[in-house]
CSV table of C-alpha atoms in Angstrom, one decimal:
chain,number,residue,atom,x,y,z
A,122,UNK,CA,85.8,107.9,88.7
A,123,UNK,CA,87.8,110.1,91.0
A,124,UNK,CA,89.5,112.9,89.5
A,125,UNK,CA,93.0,112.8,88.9
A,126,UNK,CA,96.2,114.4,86.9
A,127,UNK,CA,98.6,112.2,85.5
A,128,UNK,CA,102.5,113.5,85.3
A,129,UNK,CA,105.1,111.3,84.5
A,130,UNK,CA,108.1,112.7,82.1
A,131,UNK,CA,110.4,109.8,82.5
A,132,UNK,CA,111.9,109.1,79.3
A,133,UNK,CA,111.5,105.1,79.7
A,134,UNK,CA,114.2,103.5,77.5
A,135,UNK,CA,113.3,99.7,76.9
A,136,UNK,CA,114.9,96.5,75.2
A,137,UNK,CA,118.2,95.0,74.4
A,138,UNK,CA,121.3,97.1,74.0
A,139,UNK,CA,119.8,100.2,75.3
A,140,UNK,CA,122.9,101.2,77.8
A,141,UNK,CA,124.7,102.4,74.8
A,142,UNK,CA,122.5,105.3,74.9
A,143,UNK,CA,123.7,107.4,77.7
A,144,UNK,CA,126.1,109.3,75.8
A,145,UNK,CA,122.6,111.3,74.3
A,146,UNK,CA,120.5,110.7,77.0
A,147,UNK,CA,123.2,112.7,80.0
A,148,UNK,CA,123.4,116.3,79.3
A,149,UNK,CA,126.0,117.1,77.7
A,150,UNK,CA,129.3,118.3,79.5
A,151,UNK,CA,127.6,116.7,82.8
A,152,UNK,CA,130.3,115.8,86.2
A,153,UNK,CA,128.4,112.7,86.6
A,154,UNK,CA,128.1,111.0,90.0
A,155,UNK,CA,127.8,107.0,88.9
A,156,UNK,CA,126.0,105.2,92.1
A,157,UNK,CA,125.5,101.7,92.7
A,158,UNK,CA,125.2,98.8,95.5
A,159,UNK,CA,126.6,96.3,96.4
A,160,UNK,CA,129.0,95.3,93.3
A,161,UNK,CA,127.2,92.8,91.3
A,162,UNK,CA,127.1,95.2,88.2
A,163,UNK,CA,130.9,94.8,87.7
A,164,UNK,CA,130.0,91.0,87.8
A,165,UNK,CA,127.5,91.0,85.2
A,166,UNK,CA,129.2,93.4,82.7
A,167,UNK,CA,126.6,96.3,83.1
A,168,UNK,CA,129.7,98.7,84.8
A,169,UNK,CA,131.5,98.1,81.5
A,170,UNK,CA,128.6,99.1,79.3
A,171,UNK,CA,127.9,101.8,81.4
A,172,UNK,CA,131.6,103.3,81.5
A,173,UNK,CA,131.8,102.2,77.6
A,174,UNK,CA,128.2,104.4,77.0
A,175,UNK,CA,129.9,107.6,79.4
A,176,UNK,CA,133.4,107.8,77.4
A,177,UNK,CA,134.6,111.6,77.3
A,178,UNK,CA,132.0,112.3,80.4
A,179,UNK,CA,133.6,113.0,83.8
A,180,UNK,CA,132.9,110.4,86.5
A,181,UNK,CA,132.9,110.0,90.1
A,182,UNK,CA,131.9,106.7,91.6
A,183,UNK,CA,130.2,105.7,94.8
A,184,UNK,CA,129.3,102.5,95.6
A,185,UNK,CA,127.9,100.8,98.7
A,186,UNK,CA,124.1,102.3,98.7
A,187,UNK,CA,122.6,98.8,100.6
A,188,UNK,CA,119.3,97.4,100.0
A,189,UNK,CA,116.9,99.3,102.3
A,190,UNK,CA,119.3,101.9,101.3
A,191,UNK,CA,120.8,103.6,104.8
A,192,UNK,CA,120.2,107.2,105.7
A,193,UNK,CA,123.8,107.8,106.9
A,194,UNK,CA,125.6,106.3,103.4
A,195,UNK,CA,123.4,108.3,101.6
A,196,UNK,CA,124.5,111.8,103.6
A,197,UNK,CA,128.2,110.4,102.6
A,198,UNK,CA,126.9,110.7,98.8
A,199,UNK,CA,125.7,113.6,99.2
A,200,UNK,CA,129.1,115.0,100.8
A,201,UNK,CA,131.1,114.1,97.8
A,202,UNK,CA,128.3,115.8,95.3
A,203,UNK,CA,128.7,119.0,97.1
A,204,UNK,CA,132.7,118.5,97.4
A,205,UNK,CA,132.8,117.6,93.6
A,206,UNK,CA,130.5,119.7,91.8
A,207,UNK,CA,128.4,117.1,90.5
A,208,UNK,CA,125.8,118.3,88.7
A,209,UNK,CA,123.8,114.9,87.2
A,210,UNK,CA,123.6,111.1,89.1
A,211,UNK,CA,123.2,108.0,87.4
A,212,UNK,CA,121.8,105.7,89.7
A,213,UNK,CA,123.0,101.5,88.2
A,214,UNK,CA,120.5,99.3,90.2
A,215,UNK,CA,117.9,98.2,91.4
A,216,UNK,CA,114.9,100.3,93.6
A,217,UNK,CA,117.3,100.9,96.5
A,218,UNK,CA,119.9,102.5,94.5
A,219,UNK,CA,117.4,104.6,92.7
A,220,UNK,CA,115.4,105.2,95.8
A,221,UNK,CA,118.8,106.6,97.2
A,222,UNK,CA,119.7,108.8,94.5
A,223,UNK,CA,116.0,110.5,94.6
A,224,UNK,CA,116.9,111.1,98.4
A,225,UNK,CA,120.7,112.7,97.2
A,226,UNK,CA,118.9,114.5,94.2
A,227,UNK,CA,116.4,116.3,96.8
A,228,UNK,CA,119.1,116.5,99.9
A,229,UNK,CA,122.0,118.7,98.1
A,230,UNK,CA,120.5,121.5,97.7
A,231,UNK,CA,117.9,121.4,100.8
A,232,UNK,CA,117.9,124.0,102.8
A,233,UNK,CA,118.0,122.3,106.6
A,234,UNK,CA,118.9,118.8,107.9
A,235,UNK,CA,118.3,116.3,105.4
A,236,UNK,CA,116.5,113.8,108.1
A,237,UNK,CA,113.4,116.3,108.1
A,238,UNK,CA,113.2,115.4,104.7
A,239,UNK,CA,112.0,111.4,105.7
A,240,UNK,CA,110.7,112.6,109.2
A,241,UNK,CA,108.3,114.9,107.7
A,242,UNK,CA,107.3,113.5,104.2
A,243,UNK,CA,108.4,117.0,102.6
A,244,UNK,CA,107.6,116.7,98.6
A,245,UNK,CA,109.8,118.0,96.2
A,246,UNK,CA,108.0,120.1,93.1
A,247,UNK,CA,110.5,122.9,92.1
A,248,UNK,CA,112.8,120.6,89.4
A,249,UNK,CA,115.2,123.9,90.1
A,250,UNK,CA,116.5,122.7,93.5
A,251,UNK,CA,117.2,118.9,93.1
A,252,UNK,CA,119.8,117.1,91.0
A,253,UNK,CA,119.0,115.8,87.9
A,254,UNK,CA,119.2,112.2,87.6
A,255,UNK,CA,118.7,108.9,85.2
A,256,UNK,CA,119.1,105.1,86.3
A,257,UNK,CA,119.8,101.9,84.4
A,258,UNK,CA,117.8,99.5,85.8
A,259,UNK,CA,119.2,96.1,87.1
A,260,UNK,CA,116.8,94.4,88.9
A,261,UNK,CA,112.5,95.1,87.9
A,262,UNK,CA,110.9,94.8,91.4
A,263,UNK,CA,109.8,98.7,92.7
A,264,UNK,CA,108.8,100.9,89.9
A,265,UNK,CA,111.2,103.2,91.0
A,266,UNK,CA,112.5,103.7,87.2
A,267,UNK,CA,109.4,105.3,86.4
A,268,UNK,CA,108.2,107.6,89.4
A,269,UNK,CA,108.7,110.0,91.9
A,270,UNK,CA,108.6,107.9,95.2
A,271,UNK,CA,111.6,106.4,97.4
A,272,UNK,CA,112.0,104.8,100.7
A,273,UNK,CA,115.2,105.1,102.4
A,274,UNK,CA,115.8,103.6,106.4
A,275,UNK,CA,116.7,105.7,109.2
A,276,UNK,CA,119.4,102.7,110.8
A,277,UNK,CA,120.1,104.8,114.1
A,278,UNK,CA,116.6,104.6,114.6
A,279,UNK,CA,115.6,101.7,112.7
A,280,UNK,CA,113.0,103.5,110.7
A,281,UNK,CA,112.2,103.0,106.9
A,282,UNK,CA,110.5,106.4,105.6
A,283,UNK,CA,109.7,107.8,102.5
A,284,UNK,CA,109.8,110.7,100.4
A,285,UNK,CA,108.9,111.9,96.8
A,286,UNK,CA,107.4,114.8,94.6
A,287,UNK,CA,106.9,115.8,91.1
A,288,UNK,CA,110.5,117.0,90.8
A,289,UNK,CA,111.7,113.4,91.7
A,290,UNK,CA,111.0,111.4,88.6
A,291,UNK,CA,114.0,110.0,86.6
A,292,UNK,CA,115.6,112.1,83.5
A,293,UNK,CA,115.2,108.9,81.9
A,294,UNK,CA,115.3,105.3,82.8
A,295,UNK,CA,117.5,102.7,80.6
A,296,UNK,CA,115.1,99.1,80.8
A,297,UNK,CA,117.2,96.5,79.5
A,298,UNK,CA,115.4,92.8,80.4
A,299,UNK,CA,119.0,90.5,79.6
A,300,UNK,CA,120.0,92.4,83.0
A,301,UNK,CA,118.1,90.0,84.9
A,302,UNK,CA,119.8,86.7,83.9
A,303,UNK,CA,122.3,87.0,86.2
A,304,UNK,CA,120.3,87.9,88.9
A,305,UNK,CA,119.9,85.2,92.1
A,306,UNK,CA,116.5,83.7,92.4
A,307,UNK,CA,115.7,85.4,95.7
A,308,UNK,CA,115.6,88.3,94.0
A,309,UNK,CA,113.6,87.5,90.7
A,310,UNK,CA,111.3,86.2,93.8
A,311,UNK,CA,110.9,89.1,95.6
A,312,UNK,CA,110.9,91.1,92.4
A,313,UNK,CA,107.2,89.4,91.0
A,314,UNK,CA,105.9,89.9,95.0
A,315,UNK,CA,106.5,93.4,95.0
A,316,UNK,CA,105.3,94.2,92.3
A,317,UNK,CA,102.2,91.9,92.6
A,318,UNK,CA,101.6,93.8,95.8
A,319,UNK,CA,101.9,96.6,94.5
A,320,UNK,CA,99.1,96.2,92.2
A,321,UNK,CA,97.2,94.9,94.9
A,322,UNK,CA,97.7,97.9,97.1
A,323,UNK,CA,95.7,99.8,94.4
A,324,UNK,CA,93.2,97.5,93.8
A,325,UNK,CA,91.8,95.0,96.7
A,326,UNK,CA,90.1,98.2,97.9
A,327,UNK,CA,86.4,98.3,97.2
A,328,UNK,CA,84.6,98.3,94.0
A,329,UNK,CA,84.6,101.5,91.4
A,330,UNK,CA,84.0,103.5,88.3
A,331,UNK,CA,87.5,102.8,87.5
A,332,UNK,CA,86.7,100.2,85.0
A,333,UNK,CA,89.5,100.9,82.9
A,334,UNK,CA,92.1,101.4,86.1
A,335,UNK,CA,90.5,97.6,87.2
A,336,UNK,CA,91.2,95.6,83.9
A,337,UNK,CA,94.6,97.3,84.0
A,338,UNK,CA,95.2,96.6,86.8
A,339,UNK,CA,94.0,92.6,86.6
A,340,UNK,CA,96.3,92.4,83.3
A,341,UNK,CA,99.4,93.1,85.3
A,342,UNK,CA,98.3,90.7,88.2
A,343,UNK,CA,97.6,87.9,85.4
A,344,UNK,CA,101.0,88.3,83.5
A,345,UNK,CA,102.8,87.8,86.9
A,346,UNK,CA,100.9,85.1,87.5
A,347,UNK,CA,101.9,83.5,84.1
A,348,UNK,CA,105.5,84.6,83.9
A,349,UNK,CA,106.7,85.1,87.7
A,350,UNK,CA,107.3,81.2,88.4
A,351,UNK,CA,108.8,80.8,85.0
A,352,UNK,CA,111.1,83.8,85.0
A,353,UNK,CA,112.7,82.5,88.0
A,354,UNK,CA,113.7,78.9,86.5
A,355,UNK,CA,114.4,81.0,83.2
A,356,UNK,CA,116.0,84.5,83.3
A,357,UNK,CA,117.3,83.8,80.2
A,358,UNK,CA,114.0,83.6,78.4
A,359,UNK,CA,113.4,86.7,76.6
A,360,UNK,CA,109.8,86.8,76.7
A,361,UNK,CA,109.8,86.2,80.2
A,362,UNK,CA,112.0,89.0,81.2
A,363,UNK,CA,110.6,91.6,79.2
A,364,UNK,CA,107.2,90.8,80.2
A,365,UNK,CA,108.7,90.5,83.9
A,366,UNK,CA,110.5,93.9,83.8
A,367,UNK,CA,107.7,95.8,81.8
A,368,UNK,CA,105.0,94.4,84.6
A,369,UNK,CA,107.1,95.8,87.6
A,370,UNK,CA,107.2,99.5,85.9
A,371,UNK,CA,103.7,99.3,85.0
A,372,UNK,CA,102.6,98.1,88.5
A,373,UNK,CA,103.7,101.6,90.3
A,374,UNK,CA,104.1,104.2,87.6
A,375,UNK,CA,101.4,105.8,88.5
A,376,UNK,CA,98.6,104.8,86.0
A,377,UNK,CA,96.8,102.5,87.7
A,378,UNK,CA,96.2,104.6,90.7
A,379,UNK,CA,94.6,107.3,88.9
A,380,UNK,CA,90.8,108.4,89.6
A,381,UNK,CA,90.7,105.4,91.9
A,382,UNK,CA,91.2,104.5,95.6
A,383,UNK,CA,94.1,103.2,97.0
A,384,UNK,CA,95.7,101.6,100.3
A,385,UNK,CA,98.9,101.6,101.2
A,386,UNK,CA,98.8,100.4,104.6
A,387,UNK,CA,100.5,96.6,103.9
A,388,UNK,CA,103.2,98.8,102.9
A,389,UNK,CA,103.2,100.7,105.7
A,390,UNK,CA,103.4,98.1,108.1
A,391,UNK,CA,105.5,96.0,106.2
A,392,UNK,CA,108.4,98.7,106.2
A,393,UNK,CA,108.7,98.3,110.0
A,394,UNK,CA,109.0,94.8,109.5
A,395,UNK,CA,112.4,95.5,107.1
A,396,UNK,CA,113.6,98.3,109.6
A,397,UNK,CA,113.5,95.7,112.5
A,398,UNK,CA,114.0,92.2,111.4
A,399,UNK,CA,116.1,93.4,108.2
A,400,UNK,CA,113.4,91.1,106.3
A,401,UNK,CA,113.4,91.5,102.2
A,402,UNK,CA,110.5,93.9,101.2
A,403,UNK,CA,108.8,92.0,99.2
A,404,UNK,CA,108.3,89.2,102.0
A,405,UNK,CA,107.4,91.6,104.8
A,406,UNK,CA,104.3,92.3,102.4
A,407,UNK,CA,103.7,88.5,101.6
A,408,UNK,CA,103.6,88.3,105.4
A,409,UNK,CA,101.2,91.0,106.4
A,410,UNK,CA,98.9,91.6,102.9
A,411,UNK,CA,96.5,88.2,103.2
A,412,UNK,CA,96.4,89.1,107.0
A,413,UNK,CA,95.3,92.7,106.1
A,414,UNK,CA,92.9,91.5,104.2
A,415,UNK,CA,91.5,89.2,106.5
A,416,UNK,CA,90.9,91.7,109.3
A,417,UNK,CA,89.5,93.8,106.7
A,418,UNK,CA,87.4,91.7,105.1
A,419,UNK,CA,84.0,93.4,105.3
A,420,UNK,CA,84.9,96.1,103.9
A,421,UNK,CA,87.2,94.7,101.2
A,422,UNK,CA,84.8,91.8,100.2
A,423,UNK,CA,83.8,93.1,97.7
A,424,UNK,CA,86.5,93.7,95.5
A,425,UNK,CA,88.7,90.8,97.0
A,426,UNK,CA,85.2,88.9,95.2
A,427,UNK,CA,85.9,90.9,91.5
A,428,UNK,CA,89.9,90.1,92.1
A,429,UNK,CA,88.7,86.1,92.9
A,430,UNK,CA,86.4,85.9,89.9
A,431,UNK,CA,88.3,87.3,87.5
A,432,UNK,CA,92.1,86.2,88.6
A,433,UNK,CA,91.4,83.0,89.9
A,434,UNK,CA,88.4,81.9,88.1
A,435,UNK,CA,86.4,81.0,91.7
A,436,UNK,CA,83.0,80.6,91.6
A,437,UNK,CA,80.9,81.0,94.7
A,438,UNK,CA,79.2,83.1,97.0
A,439,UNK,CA,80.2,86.6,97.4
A,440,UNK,CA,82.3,85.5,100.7
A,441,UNK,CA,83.2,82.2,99.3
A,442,UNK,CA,85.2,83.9,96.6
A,443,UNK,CA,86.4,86.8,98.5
A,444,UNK,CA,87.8,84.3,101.1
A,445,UNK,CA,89.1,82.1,98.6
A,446,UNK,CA,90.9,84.9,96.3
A,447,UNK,CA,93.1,85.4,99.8
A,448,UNK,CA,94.3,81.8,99.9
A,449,UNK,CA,95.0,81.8,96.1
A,450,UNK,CA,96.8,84.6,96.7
A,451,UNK,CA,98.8,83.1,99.3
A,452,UNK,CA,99.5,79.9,97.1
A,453,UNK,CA,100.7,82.2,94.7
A,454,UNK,CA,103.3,83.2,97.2
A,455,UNK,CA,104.3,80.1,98.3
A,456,UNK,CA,104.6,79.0,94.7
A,457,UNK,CA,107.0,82.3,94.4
A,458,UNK,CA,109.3,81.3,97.2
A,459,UNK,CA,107.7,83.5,100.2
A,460,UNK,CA,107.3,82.5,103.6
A,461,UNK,CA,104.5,84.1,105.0
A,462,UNK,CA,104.5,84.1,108.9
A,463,UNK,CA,106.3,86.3,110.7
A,464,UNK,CA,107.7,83.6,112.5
A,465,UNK,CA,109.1,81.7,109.6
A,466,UNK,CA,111.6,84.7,109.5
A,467,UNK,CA,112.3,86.5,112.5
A,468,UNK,CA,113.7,85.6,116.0
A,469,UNK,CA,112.0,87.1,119.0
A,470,UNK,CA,108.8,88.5,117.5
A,471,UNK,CA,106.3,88.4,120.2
A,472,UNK,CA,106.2,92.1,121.3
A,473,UNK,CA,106.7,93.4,117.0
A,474,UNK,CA,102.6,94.3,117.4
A,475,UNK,CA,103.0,96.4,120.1
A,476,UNK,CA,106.2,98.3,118.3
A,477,UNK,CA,104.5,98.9,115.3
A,478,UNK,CA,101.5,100.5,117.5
A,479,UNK,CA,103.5,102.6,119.6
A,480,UNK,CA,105.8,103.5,116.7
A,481,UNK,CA,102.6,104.5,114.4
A,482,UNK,CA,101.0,106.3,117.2
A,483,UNK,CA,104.1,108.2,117.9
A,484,UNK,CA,103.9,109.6,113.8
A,485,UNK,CA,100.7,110.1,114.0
A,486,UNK,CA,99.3,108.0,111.8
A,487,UNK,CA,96.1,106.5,113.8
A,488,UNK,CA,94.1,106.2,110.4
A,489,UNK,CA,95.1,104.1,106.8
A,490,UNK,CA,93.8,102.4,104.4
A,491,UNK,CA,91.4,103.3,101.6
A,492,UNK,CA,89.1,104.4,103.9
A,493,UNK,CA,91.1,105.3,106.8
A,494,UNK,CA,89.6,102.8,109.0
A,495,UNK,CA,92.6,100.9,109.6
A,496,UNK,CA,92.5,101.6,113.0
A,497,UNK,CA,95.7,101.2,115.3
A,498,UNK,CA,93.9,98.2,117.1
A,499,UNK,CA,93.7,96.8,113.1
A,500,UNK,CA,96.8,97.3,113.1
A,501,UNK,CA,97.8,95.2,115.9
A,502,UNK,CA,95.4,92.4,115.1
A,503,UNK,CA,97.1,92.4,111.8
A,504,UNK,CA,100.7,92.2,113.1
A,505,UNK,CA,99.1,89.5,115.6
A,506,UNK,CA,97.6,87.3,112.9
A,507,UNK,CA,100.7,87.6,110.7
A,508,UNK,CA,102.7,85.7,113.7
């Protein structure tokens, strides 16, 4: 096992009727800056709760932060905390909203232009010069409730870049699973695909001394197997979205990454996909993930075998199962609703490998993946096969 520390001090607040809350869990005496997206929590009743929770706290509300939240709305926000003294943001949403905030936390008190802050990865450690912040989550999908990463796009230049840091994790993060039953079904989709990637991204790398970090790992990929299709159908259902919800925090709060290797690159590539085509997140990974792990499958056989066997039940040799465990994986996609060819979901596609090459080349990042032999001409065989 790989060593490793393990920092997380998000208070994670879970279950029914948490919202009320807030009053205890905001400072005290805190101008609070309320952000949120697109509207549908004054739809579902969560902007009542919230406002209800925050009575006798001072309030100043900006709405709008998009999915893929934008660069240029975000330095807006970031105006109005500086303009009105706001000293703690509640971020109501889902991973784009609290991805946002993260980037408004770190940007009001940085010292230069706030782009550098995507177009050189800077981390954020000193909890003295960000905003504090909380969130209520609305929609499980990112993880974002419980860690220190965000991803916010660049939309003059059509870039989706992250950022993150130890001084970036959530006050505390309000969990309540009822959230969900109003939520469309695209989204409950795309919510059980990201955070099945996720998991993925941490684990079809190659086998380990992480035994623990594995079985972990496989436990979150089997719930969302038995809930994800369900959940969908049934938002309703208890069970189902507490188990849903509890899955997508666990999947990327940092546990199962420690003391073992780790990817990243479907991510990677997949973000351009987003920036371009405006394609949801979680099916710009359904779409390049099985491809990744086809042009790597020599080096990833080995676990993609383990993941077959002890997901899927296949049975087999070594490459039998391995190749297997990739169409399973894609079944399970289609079964959540994903399309997963490029083509299914973008217009004019032809030249998107070249882009991404160019683009990559451009940042510098010529090696990925768990062993950093995801070459640029993997990458473009990837993008190719994804077609």
């Amino acid at each position: 096992m790989l060593n490793f520390e393990l920092y997380n001090p998000t208070n994670l607040v879970f279950g029914k009727g948490q919202i009320e809350k807030l009053s205890v869990l905001v400072p005290f005496g805190s101008k609070i800056l309320l952000a949120y997206g697109g509207g549908s929590i004054f739809k579902n009743g969560i902007y009542v709760q919230v406002k209800t929770a925050l009575s006798g706290f001072e309030i100043v509300e900006f709405g709008g932060i998009e999915p893929n939240p934008h660069f240029e709305t975000l330095m807006k926000a970031v105006a109005v905390i500086k303009e009105q003294n706001i000293d703690f943001i509640l971020a109501v949403g889902g991973g784009s909203v609290i991805d946002g905030v993260k980037f408004l936390s770190a940007a009001v008190h940085y010292d230069g232009d706030p782009i550098e802050i995507l177009q050189k990865r800077i981390l954020f450690k000193d909890v003295s010069k960000v905003v504090p912040f909380g969130s209520v989550l609305t929609l499980p999908a990112t993880g974002s409730e419980m860690n220190s990463g965000a991803v916010v796009t660049i939309a003059a230049t059509q870039e989706k870049l992250t950022l993150g840091g130890s001084a970036l994790f959530p006050k505390f993060s309000i969990c309540d699973p009822s959230v969900i039953a109003s939520l469309p079904k695209r989204q409950l989709q795309n919510g059980v695909v990201d955070a099945y990637t996720h998991v993925l991204e941490q684990y079809l790398t190659y086998p380990h001394d992480g035994y623990l970090q594995d079985r972990i790992a496989e436990s979150i990929l089997q719930t969302l197997i038995q809930v994800g299709p369900n959940v969908v159908e049934n938002p309703t259902d208890y069970a189902l979205a507490s188990n849903f919800m509890w899955s997508c925090t666990m999947a990327l709060n940092g546990l199962i990454q420690k003391g073992v290797p780790s990817d990243w690159a479907t991510h990677m590539i997949g973000h351009e996909l987003t920036a371009l085509y405006g394609i949801d997140h979680a099916r710009t990974l359904a779409i390049i993930g099985p491809n990744l792990y086809r042009v790597m499958f020599e080096t990833k056989k080995g676990k993609l075998a383990q993941y077959g066997k002890r997901i899927f039940n296949l049975t087999g040799t070594e490459d039998e199962i391995a190749l297997e465990a990739i169409n399973k994986t894609v079944e399970f996609f289609h079964t959540m609703g994903m399309q997963t060819k490029l083509s299914e979901c973008a217009k004019d596609f032809e030249k998107t490998a070249d882009f991404i090459v160019n683009r990559f080349e451009e940042r510098g990042w010529i090696a990925m993946g768990e062993k950093q032999n995801i070459t640029l001409e993997k990458v473009k065989s990837i993008v190719e096969m994804s077609y």
